[in-house]
Amino acid sequence: MPILHDGHVIGAVGVSGASSADEDQELAVLGAEAAAAGAARNEATFFSREAVAAKLQTGGLLLDTTGYKVDAGRRTTPGEVEYHQHVADIMHVVEGRATVVTGGDMVDPRAVGPGEVRAKTVESGTSHELAEGDVLVIPAGVPHQFVTVSDPFLYLVAKVTG
């Protein structure tokens, strides 16, 4: 995807290796839009209510920059345990209800990437009941798992690298 500035191509974004060609394309478009919008130059990036609502229909990244990402999360089922060694998650519930367990001991953990681990379940963690308007901050290095979710459960999550 070309990166345009003042009508001129100043670079490009290419993505390969996502779960599908459509996701490769989506990530490339987001990267090009973020660069063109000035995110790489530490300028503010605005997403209209309509753009956020559209992204929440399918879920996916709104913004991916060095240091942080903003994701429009959509869940209809619980998920695996996630562990991010260097990434904190700051979740804001838009719609629905969920139970998220944080901390505890991961059962059958497996590495899925550098500093990223998944597991079937977590034992002895702390349970959090989330509803519209709630915010949950999960520091880097804390396992967490959605164990129940409404259909749909919509949330925004800032993923901060530190």
PDB file of C-alpha atoms in Angstrom:
ATOM      1  CA  MET A   1       0.000   0.000   0.000  1.00  0.00           C
ATOM      2  CA  PRO A   2       1.520   3.340  -0.977  1.00  0.00           C
ATOM      3  CA  ILE A   3       2.097   6.008   1.644  1.00  0.00           C
ATOM      4  CA  LEU A   4       1.020   9.368   0.245  1.00  0.00           C
ATOM      5  CA  HIS A   5       2.013  12.847   1.390  1.00  0.00           C
ATOM      6  CA  ASP A   6       0.817  15.934  -0.465  1.00  0.00           C
ATOM      7  CA  GLY A   7      -0.207  13.703  -3.362  1.00  0.00           C
ATOM      8  CA  HIS A   8       3.219  12.074  -3.702  1.00  0.00           C
ATOM      9  CA  VAL A   9       4.225   8.511  -2.921  1.00  0.00           C
ATOM     10  CA  ILE A  10       6.822   8.696  -0.141  1.00  0.00           C
ATOM     11  CA  GLY A  11       6.960   5.003   0.728  1.00  0.00           C
ATOM     12  CA  ALA A  12       4.910   1.866   0.982  1.00  0.00           C
ATOM     13  CA  VAL A  13       3.703  -0.739   3.464  1.00  0.00           C
ATOM     14  CA  GLY A  14       3.709  -4.434   2.657  1.00  0.00           C
ATOM     15  CA  VAL A  15       2.471  -7.208   4.935  1.00  0.00           C
ATOM     16  CA  SER A  16       2.851 -10.944   4.681  1.00  0.00           C
ATOM     17  CA  GLY A  17       2.290 -13.747   7.137  1.00  0.00           C
ATOM     18  CA  ALA A  18      -1.025 -12.814   8.753  1.00  0.00           C
ATOM     19  CA  SER A  19      -3.743 -15.445   9.029  1.00  0.00           C
ATOM     20  CA  SER A  20      -5.148 -14.588   5.576  1.00  0.00           C
ATOM     21  CA  ALA A  21      -4.529 -12.447   2.509  1.00  0.00           C
ATOM     22  CA  ASP A  22      -7.449 -10.242   3.578  1.00  0.00           C
ATOM     23  CA  GLU A  23      -5.795  -9.663   6.954  1.00  0.00           C
ATOM     24  CA  ASP A  24      -2.471  -8.901   5.211  1.00  0.00           C
ATOM     25  CA  GLN A  25      -4.305  -6.296   3.141  1.00  0.00           C
ATOM     26  CA  GLU A  26      -6.126  -4.842   6.156  1.00  0.00           C
ATOM     27  CA  LEU A  27      -2.884  -4.468   8.116  1.00  0.00           C
ATOM     28  CA  ALA A  28      -1.112  -2.856   5.169  1.00  0.00           C
ATOM     29  CA  VAL A  29      -3.951  -0.353   4.709  1.00  0.00           C
ATOM     30  CA  LEU A  30      -3.916   0.493   8.428  1.00  0.00           C
ATOM     31  CA  GLY A  31      -0.157   0.975   8.369  1.00  0.00           C
ATOM     32  CA  ALA A  32      -0.301   3.248   5.332  1.00  0.00           C
ATOM     33  CA  GLU A  33      -3.176   5.250   6.830  1.00  0.00           C
ATOM     34  CA  ALA A  34      -1.345   5.652  10.136  1.00  0.00           C
ATOM     35  CA  ALA A  35       1.816   6.853   8.409  1.00  0.00           C
ATOM     36  CA  ALA A  36      -0.133   9.252   6.206  1.00  0.00           C
ATOM     37  CA  ALA A  37      -2.092  10.549   9.206  1.00  0.00           C
ATOM     38  CA  GLY A  38       1.090  11.467  10.992  1.00  0.00           C
ATOM     39  CA  ALA A  39       1.144   8.780  13.666  1.00  0.00           C
ATOM     40  CA  ALA A  40       4.795   8.132  12.869  1.00  0.00           C
ATOM     41  CA  ARG A  41       5.497  11.847  13.499  1.00  0.00           C
ATOM     42  CA  ASN A  42       3.860  11.859  16.969  1.00  0.00           C
ATOM     43  CA  GLU A  43       0.758  13.681  15.762  1.00  0.00           C
ATOM     44  CA  ALA A  44      -2.744  12.872  16.943  1.00  0.00           C
ATOM     45  CA  THR A  45      -4.764  10.285  15.031  1.00  0.00           C
ATOM     46  CA  PHE A  46      -8.564  10.619  14.980  1.00  0.00           C
ATOM     47  CA  PHE A  47     -11.098   7.849  14.377  1.00  0.00           C
ATOM     48  CA  SER A  48     -14.693   8.927  13.932  1.00  0.00           C
ATOM     49  CA  ARG A  49     -17.520   7.218  15.790  1.00  0.00           C
ATOM     50  CA  GLU A  50     -18.537   5.649  12.464  1.00  0.00           C
ATOM     51  CA  ALA A  51     -15.039   4.290  11.803  1.00  0.00           C
ATOM     52  CA  VAL A  52     -14.850   2.772  15.292  1.00  0.00           C
ATOM     53  CA  ALA A  53     -18.345   1.266  14.981  1.00  0.00           C
ATOM     54  CA  ALA A  54     -17.441  -0.245  11.606  1.00  0.00           C
ATOM     55  CA  LYS A  55     -14.245  -1.791  12.980  1.00  0.00           C
ATOM     56  CA  LEU A  56     -16.113  -3.205  15.999  1.00  0.00           C
ATOM     57  CA  GLN A  57     -18.380  -5.121  13.602  1.00  0.00           C
ATOM     58  CA  THR A  58     -15.505  -7.444  12.730  1.00  0.00           C
ATOM     59  CA  GLY A  59     -12.790  -6.569  15.239  1.00  0.00           C
ATOM     60  CA  GLY A  60      -9.269  -5.569  14.272  1.00  0.00           C
ATOM     61  CA  LEU A  61      -6.555  -2.973  14.581  1.00  0.00           C
ATOM     62  CA  LEU A  62      -7.413   0.704  14.444  1.00  0.00           C
ATOM     63  CA  LEU A  63      -3.809   1.841  14.825  1.00  0.00           C
ATOM     64  CA  ASP A  64      -0.417   0.139  14.941  1.00  0.00           C
ATOM     65  CA  THR A  65       2.563   2.332  15.836  1.00  0.00           C
ATOM     66  CA  THR A  66       5.924   1.907  17.503  1.00  0.00           C
ATOM     67  CA  GLY A  67       5.198   1.704  21.205  1.00  0.00           C
ATOM     68  CA  TYR A  68       1.459   1.068  21.115  1.00  0.00           C
ATOM     69  CA  LYS A  69      -1.486  -0.353  19.208  1.00  0.00           C
ATOM     70  CA  VAL A  70      -5.206   0.344  19.434  1.00  0.00           C
ATOM     71  CA  ASP A  71      -7.468  -2.612  18.732  1.00  0.00           C
ATOM     72  CA  ALA A  72     -11.238  -2.754  18.307  1.00  0.00           C
ATOM     73  CA  GLY A  73     -11.943  -6.045  20.036  1.00  0.00           C
ATOM     74  CA  ARG A  74     -14.962  -8.201  19.285  1.00  0.00           C
ATOM     75  CA  ARG A  75     -15.549 -11.479  21.079  1.00  0.00           C
ATOM     76  CA  THR A  76     -18.428 -13.911  20.868  1.00  0.00           C
ATOM     77  CA  THR A  77     -16.758 -16.781  22.746  1.00  0.00           C
ATOM     78  CA  PRO A  78     -14.202 -17.149  25.531  1.00  0.00           C
ATOM     79  CA  GLY A  79     -10.547 -17.529  24.569  1.00  0.00           C
ATOM     80  CA  GLU A  80      -7.216 -18.962  25.546  1.00  0.00           C
ATOM     81  CA  VAL A  81      -4.966 -17.501  28.196  1.00  0.00           C
ATOM     82  CA  GLU A  82      -2.782 -14.721  26.814  1.00  0.00           C
ATOM     83  CA  TYR A  83       0.556 -13.649  28.270  1.00  0.00           C
ATOM     84  CA  HIS A  84       2.483 -10.676  26.858  1.00  0.00           C
ATOM     85  CA  GLN A  85       5.944 -10.308  28.379  1.00  0.00           C
ATOM     86  CA  HIS A  86       6.430  -6.695  27.204  1.00  0.00           C
ATOM     87  CA  VAL A  87       2.904  -5.453  26.414  1.00  0.00           C
ATOM     88  CA  ALA A  88       0.314  -3.999  28.801  1.00  0.00           C
ATOM     89  CA  ASP A  89      -3.368  -4.149  27.809  1.00  0.00           C
ATOM     90  CA  ILE A  90      -5.737  -1.314  28.728  1.00  0.00           C
ATOM     91  CA  MET A  91      -9.297  -2.410  27.950  1.00  0.00           C
ATOM     92  CA  HIS A  92     -12.415  -0.224  27.833  1.00  0.00           C
ATOM     93  CA  VAL A  93     -15.719  -2.083  27.504  1.00  0.00           C
ATOM     94  CA  VAL A  94     -18.009  -0.626  24.829  1.00  0.00           C
ATOM     95  CA  GLU A  95     -20.835  -3.180  24.920  1.00  0.00           C
ATOM     96  CA  GLY A  96     -21.648  -6.477  26.596  1.00  0.00           C
ATOM     97  CA  ARG A  97     -20.401  -8.397  29.605  1.00  0.00           C
ATOM     98  CA  ALA A  98     -17.420 -10.650  30.229  1.00  0.00           C
ATOM     99  CA  THR A  99     -15.508 -12.399  32.961  1.00  0.00           C
ATOM    100  CA  VAL A 100     -11.729 -12.049  32.694  1.00  0.00           C
ATOM    101  CA  VAL A 101      -9.334 -13.926  34.963  1.00  0.00           C
ATOM    102  CA  THR A 102      -5.940 -12.293  35.546  1.00  0.00           C
ATOM    103  CA  GLY A 103      -2.803 -13.675  37.167  1.00  0.00           C
ATOM    104  CA  GLY A 104      -2.558 -17.226  38.437  1.00  0.00           C
ATOM    105  CA  ASP A 105      -0.748 -20.173  36.914  1.00  0.00           C
ATOM    106  CA  MET A 106      -1.027 -21.042  33.220  1.00  0.00           C
ATOM    107  CA  VAL A 107      -1.932 -24.667  32.398  1.00  0.00           C
ATOM    108  CA  ASP A 108      -0.053 -26.202  29.428  1.00  0.00           C
ATOM    109  CA  PRO A 109       1.587 -22.941  28.267  1.00  0.00           C
ATOM    110  CA  ARG A 110       3.134 -22.731  24.811  1.00  0.00           C
ATOM    111  CA  ALA A 111       5.182 -19.986  23.178  1.00  0.00           C
ATOM    112  CA  VAL A 112       3.553 -18.436  20.108  1.00  0.00           C
ATOM    113  CA  GLY A 113       6.148 -15.737  19.463  1.00  0.00           C
ATOM    114  CA  PRO A 114       8.863 -13.747  21.184  1.00  0.00           C
ATOM    115  CA  GLY A 115       7.520 -12.830  24.624  1.00  0.00           C
ATOM    116  CA  GLU A 116       4.048 -14.204  23.744  1.00  0.00           C
ATOM    117  CA  VAL A 117       2.573 -17.285  25.423  1.00  0.00           C
ATOM    118  CA  ARG A 118      -0.851 -18.942  25.182  1.00  0.00           C
ATOM    119  CA  ALA A 119      -2.349 -21.605  27.454  1.00  0.00           C
ATOM    120  CA  LYS A 120      -5.547 -23.640  27.744  1.00  0.00           C
ATOM    121  CA  THR A 121      -6.557 -22.149  31.076  1.00  0.00           C
ATOM    122  CA  VAL A 122      -5.292 -20.371  34.165  1.00  0.00           C
ATOM    123  CA  GLU A 123      -5.628 -21.536  37.765  1.00  0.00           C
ATOM    124  CA  SER A 124      -5.850 -19.461  40.961  1.00  0.00           C
ATOM    125  CA  GLY A 125      -6.237 -16.100  39.220  1.00  0.00           C
ATOM    126  CA  THR A 126      -8.418 -13.112  40.090  1.00  0.00           C
ATOM    127  CA  SER A 127     -11.838 -12.918  38.423  1.00  0.00           C
ATOM    128  CA  HIS A 128     -13.108  -9.578  37.052  1.00  0.00           C
ATOM    129  CA  GLU A 129     -16.727  -9.042  35.951  1.00  0.00           C
ATOM    130  CA  LEU A 130     -16.711  -6.492  33.119  1.00  0.00           C
ATOM    131  CA  ALA A 131     -19.645  -4.444  31.818  1.00  0.00           C
ATOM    132  CA  GLU A 132     -20.172  -1.411  29.578  1.00  0.00           C
ATOM    133  CA  GLY A 133     -17.964   1.502  30.616  1.00  0.00           C
ATOM    134  CA  ASP A 134     -15.565  -0.565  32.733  1.00  0.00           C
ATOM    135  CA  VAL A 135     -11.800  -0.349  32.273  1.00  0.00           C
ATOM    136  CA  LEU A 136      -9.368  -3.187  33.023  1.00  0.00           C
ATOM    137  CA  VAL A 137      -5.610  -2.570  33.008  1.00  0.00           C
ATOM    138  CA  ILE A 138      -3.444  -5.679  32.654  1.00  0.00           C
ATOM    139  CA  PRO A 139       0.274  -4.984  33.165  1.00  0.00           C
ATOM    140  CA  ALA A 140       2.897  -6.656  30.998  1.00  0.00           C
ATOM    141  CA  GLY A 141       3.746 -10.114  32.296  1.00  0.00           C
ATOM    142  CA  VAL A 142       0.286 -10.898  33.722  1.00  0.00           C
ATOM    143  CA  PRO A 143      -1.611 -13.850  32.211  1.00  0.00           C
ATOM    144  CA  HIS A 144      -5.251 -13.155  31.377  1.00  0.00           C
ATOM    145  CA  GLN A 145      -8.183 -15.085  29.953  1.00  0.00           C
ATOM    146  CA  PHE A 146     -11.727 -14.281  28.864  1.00  0.00           C
ATOM    147  CA  VAL A 147     -13.667 -17.132  30.484  1.00  0.00           C
ATOM    148  CA  THR A 148     -17.202 -15.900  29.682  1.00  0.00           C
ATOM    149  CA  VAL A 149     -18.393 -13.319  27.169  1.00  0.00           C
ATOM    150  CA  SER A 150     -21.725 -12.077  25.890  1.00  0.00           C
ATOM    151  CA  ASP A 151     -22.413 -12.260  22.165  1.00  0.00           C
ATOM    152  CA  PRO A 152     -21.111  -9.801  21.204  1.00  0.00           C
ATOM    153  CA  PHE A 153     -18.611  -8.395  23.678  1.00  0.00           C
ATOM    154  CA  LEU A 154     -17.115  -5.197  22.224  1.00  0.00           C
ATOM    155  CA  TYR A 155     -14.131  -3.398  23.678  1.00  0.00           C
ATOM    156  CA  LEU A 156     -11.271  -1.090  22.776  1.00  0.00           C
ATOM    157  CA  VAL A 157      -7.818  -2.118  23.916  1.00  0.00           C
ATOM    158  CA  ALA A 158      -4.633  -0.079  23.892  1.00  0.00           C
ATOM    159  CA  LYS A 159      -1.614  -2.370  23.778  1.00  0.00           C
ATOM    160  CA  VAL A 160       1.346  -0.474  25.192  1.00  0.00           C
ATOM    161  CA  THR A 161       4.896  -1.759  24.781  1.00  0.00           C
ATOM    162  CA  GLY A 162       7.262  -0.933  27.553  1.00  0.00           C
TER     163      GLY A 162
END
